[in-house]
PDB file of C-alpha atoms in Angstrom:
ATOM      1  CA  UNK S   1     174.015  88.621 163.418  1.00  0.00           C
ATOM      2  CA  UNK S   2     177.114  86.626 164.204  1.00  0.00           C
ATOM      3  CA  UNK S   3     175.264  84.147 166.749  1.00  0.00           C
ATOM      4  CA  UNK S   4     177.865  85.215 169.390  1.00  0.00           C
ATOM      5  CA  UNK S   5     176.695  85.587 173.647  1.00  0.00           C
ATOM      6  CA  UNK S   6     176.696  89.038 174.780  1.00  0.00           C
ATOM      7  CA  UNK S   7     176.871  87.946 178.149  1.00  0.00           C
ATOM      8  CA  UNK S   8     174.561  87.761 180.989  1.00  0.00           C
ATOM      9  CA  UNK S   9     173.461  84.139 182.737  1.00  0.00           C
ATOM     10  CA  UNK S  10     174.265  81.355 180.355  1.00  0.00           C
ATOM     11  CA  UNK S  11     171.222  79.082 179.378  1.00  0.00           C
ATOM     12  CA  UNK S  12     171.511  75.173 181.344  1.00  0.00           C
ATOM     13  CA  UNK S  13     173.753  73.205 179.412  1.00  0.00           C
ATOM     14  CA  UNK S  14     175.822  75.811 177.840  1.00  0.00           C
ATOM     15  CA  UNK S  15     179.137  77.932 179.149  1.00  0.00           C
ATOM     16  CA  UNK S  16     180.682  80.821 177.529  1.00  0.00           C
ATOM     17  CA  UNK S  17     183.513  80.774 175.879  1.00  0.00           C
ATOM     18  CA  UNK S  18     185.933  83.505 174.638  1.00  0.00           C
ATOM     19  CA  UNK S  19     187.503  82.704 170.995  1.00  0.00           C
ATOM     20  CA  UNK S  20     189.501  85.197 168.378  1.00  0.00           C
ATOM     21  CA  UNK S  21     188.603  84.954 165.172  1.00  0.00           C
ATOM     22  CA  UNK S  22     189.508  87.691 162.252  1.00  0.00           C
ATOM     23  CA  UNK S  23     186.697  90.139 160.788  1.00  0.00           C
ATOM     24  CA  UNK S  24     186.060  90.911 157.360  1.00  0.00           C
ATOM     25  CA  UNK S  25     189.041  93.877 157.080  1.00  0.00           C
ATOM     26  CA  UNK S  26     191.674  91.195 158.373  1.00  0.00           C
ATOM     27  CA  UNK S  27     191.662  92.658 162.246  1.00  0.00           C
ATOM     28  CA  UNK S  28     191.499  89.750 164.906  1.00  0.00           C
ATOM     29  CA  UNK S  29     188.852  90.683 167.423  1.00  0.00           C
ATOM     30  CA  UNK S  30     187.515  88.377 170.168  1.00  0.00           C
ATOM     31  CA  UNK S  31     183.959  86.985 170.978  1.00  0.00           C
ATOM     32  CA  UNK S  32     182.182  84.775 173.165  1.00  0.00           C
ATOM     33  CA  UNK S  33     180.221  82.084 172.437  1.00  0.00           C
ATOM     34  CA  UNK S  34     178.541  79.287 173.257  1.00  0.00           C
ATOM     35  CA  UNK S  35     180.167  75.850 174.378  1.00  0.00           C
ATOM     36  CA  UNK S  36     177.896  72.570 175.735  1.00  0.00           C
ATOM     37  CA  UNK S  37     178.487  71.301 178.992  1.00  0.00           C
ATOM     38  CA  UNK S  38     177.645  67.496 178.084  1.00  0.00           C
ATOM     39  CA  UNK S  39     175.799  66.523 181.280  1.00  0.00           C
ATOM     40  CA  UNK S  40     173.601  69.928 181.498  1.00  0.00           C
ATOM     41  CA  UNK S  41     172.382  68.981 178.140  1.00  0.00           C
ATOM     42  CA  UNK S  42     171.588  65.213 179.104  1.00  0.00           C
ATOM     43  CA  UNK S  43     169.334  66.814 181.519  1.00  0.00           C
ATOM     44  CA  UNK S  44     167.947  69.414 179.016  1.00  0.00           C
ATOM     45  CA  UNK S  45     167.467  66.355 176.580  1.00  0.00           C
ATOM     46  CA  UNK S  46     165.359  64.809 179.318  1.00  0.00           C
ATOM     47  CA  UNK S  47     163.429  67.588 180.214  1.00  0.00           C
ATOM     48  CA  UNK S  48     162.304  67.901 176.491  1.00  0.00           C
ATOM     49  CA  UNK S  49     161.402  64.104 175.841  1.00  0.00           C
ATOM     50  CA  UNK S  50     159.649  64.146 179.607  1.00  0.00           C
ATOM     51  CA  UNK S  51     157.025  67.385 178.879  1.00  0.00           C
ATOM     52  CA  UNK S  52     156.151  65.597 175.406  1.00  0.00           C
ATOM     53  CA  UNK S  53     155.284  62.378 177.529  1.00  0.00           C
ATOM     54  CA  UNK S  54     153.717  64.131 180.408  1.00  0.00           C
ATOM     55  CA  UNK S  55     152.174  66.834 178.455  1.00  0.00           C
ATOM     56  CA  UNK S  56     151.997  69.135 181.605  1.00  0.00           C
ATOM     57  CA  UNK S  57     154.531  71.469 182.890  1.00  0.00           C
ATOM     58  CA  UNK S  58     153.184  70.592 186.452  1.00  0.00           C
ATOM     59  CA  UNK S  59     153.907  66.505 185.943  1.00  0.00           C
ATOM     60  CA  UNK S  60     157.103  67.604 184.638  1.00  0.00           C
ATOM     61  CA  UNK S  61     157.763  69.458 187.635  1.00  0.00           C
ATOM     62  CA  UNK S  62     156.584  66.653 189.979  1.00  0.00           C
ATOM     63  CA  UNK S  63     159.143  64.310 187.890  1.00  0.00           C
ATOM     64  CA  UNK S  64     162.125  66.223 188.303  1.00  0.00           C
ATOM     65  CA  UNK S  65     161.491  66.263 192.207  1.00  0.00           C
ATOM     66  CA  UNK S  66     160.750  62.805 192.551  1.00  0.00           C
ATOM     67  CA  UNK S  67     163.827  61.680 190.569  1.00  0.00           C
ATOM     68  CA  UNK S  68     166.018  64.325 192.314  1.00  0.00           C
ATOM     69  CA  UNK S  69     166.714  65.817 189.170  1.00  0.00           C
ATOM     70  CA  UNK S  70     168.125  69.158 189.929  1.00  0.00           C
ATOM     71  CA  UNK S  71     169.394  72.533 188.197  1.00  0.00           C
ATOM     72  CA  UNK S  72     172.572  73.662 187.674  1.00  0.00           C
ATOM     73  CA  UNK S  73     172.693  75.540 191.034  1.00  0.00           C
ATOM     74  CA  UNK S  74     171.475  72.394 192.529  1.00  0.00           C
ATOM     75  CA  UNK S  75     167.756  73.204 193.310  1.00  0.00           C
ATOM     76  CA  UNK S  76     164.953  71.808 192.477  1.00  0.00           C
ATOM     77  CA  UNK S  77     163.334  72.716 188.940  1.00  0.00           C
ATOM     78  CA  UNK S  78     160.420  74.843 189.454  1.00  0.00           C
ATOM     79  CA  UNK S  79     157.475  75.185 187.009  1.00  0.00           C
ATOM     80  CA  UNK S  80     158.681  79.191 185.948  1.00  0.00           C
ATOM     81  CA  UNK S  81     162.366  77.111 185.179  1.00  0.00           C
ATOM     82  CA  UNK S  82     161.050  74.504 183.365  1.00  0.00           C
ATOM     83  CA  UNK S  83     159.202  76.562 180.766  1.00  0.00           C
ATOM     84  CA  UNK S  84     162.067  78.996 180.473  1.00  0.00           C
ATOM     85  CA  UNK S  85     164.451  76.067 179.426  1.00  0.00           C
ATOM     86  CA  UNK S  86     161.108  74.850 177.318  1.00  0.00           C
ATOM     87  CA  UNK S  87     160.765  77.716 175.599  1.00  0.00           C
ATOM     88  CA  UNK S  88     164.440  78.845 174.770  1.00  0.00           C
ATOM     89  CA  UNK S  89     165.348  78.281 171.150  1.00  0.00           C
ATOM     90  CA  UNK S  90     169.034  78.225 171.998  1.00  0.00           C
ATOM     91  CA  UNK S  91     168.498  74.209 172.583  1.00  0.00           C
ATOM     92  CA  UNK S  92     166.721  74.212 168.843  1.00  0.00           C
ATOM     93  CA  UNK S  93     168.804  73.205 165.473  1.00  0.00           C
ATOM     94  CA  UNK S  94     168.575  76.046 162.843  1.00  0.00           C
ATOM     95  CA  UNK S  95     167.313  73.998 159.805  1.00  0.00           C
ATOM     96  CA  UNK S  96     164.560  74.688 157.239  1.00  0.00           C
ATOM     97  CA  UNK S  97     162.074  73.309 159.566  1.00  0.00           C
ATOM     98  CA  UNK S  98     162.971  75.788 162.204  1.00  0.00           C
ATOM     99  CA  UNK S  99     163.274  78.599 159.662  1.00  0.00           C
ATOM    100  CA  UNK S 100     159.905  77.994 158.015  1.00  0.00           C
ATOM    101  CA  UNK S 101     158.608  78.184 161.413  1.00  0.00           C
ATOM    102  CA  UNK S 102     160.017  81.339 162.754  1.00  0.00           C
ATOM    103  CA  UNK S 103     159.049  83.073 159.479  1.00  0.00           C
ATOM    104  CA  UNK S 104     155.310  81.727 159.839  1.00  0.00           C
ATOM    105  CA  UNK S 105     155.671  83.302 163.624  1.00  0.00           C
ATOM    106  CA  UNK S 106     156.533  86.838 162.390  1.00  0.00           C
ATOM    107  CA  UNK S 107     159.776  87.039 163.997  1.00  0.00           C
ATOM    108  CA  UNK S 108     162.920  88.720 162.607  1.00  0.00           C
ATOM    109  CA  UNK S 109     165.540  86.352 161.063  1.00  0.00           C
ATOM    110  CA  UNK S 110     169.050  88.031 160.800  1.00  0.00           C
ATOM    111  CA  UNK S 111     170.347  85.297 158.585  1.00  0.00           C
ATOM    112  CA  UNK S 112     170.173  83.438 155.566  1.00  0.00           C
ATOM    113  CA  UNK S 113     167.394  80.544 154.921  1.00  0.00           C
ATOM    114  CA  UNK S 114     170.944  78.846 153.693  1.00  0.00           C
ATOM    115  CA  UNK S 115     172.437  79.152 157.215  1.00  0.00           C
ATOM    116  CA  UNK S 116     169.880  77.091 158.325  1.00  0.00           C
ATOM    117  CA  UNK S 117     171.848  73.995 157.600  1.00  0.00           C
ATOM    118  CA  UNK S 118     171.059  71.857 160.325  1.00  0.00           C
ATOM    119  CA  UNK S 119     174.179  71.955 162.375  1.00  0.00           C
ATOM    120  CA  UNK S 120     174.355  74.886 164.692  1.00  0.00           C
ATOM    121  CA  UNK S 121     171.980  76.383 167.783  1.00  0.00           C
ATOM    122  CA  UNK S 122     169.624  79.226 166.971  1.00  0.00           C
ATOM    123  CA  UNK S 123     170.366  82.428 169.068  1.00  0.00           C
ATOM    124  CA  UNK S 124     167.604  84.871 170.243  1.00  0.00           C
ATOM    125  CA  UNK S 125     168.375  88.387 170.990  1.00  0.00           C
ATOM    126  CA  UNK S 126     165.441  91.194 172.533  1.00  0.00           C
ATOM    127  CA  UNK S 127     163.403  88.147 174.521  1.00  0.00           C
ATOM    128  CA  UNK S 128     162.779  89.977 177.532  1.00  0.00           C
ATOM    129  CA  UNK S 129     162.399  93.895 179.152  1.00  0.00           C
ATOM    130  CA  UNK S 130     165.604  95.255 180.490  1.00  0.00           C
ATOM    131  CA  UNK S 131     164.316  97.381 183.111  1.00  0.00           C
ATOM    132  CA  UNK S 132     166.295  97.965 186.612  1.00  0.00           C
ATOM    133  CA  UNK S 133     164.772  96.654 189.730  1.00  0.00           C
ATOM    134  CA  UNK S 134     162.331  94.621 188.458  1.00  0.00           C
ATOM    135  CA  UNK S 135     162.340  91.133 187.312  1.00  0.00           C
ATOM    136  CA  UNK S 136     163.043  90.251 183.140  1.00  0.00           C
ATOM    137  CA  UNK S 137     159.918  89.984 181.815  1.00  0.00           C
ATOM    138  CA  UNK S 138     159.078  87.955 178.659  1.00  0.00           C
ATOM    139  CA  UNK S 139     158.813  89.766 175.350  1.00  0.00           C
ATOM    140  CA  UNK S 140     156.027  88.544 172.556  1.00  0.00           C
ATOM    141  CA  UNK S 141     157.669  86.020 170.351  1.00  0.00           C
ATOM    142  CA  UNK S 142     157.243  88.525 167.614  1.00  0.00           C
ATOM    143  CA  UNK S 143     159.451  90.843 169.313  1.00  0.00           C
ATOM    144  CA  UNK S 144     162.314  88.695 169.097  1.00  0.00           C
ATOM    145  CA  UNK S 145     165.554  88.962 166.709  1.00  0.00           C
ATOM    146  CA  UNK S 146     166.567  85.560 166.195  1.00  0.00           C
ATOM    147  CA  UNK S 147     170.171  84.426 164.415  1.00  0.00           C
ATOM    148  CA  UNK S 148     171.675  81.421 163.945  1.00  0.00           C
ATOM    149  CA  UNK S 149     174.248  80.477 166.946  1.00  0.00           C
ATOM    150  CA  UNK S 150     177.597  79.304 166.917  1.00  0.00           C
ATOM    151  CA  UNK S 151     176.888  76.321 169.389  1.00  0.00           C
ATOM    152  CA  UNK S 152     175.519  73.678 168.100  1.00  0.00           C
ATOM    153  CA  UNK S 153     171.739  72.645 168.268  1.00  0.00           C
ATOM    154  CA  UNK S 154     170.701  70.255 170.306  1.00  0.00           C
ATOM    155  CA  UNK S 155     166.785  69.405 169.953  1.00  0.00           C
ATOM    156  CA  UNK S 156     165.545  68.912 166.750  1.00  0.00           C
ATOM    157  CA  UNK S 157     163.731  71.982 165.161  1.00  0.00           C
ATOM    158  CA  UNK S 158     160.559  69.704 164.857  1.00  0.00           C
ATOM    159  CA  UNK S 159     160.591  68.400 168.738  1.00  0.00           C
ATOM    160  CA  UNK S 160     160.939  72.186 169.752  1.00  0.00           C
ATOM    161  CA  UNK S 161     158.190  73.262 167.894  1.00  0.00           C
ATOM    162  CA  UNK S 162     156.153  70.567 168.918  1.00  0.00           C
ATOM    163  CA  UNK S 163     156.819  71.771 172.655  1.00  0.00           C
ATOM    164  CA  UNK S 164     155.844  75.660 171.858  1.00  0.00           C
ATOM    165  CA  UNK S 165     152.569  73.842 170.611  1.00  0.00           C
ATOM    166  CA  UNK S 166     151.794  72.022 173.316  1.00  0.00           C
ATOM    167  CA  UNK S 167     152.906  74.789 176.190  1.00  0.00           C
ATOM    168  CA  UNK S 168     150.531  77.058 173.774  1.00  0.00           C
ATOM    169  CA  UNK S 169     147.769  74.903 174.214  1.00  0.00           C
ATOM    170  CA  UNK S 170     147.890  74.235 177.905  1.00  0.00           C
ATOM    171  CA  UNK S 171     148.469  78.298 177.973  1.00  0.00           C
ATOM    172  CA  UNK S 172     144.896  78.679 176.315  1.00  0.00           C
ATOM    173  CA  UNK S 173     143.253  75.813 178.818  1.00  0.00           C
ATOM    174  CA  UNK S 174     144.520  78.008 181.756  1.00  0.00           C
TER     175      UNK S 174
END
């Protein structure tokens, strides 16, 4: 509920930060959250505006290879990395776009419509299956606890749902 990062691999164009802030009965406690690294994001910024344009997750692929565009370990994207960076609402603004959208979707909103103000990230908690040796797999959407981050967003609410739309149409051609 308080958009911190629990930990685990931070999402491309973010780093985790550790910052002390005082709770509710006056005791300082620390957290981690969320803080950009500018030049990931350029690259998440592109990889947004390039699937709208190519409208394939394949061409988008083929792009990032052929313009040595490369992950944060210095790889090349693959298909599988693409849609997970796609398809993480971290990168979204929490507005009343993106709220009005989530609620349509059936997923569980641990904040305020009010805290969807247009400035911060959106956090999403329960996205995949914790199970030991084997890899994470994808939850449903539905499945999902969503709050609103303390990072701020960076794609518009209506871009990112534009993207879900698309990858969920190409899903339904496969």
């Amino acid at each position: 509920k308080t958009g911190r990062w629990l930990g685990g691999v931070t999402p491309t164009g973010f780093a985790s930060k550790q910052v002390t802030y005082t709770d509710t009965n006056g005791k300082e406690r620390k957290m981690h959250k969320l803080t950009p690294v500018e030049d990931e994001l350029e690259v998440v910024k592109l990889i947004y505006s390039k699937f709208l344009e190519l409208r394939s997750l394949t061409k988008l692929e083929t792009y990032c290879i052929q313009n040595d565009i490369k992950s944060k370990n210095n790889v090349d994207y693959s298909r599988f990395a693409l849609r997970n960076i796609l398809t993480n609402p971290v990168y979204a603004t929490a507005d009343k776009t993106m709220y009005d959208w989530l609620a349509e979707q059936n997923i569980e909103i641990y904040a305020n419509e009010n805290d969807f103000d247009g400035l911060n990230g959106i956090m999403a908690y329960n996205k995949t299956i914790q199970k030991q040796n084997t890899s994470n797999k994808q939850r449903d959407v539905s499945e999902w606890i969503i709050s609103v981050g303390a990072h701020p967003g960076v794609i518009p609410s209506s871009k990112w749902i534009s993207v879900q739309k698309l990858l969920k149409r190409n899903r339904s051609k496969a």
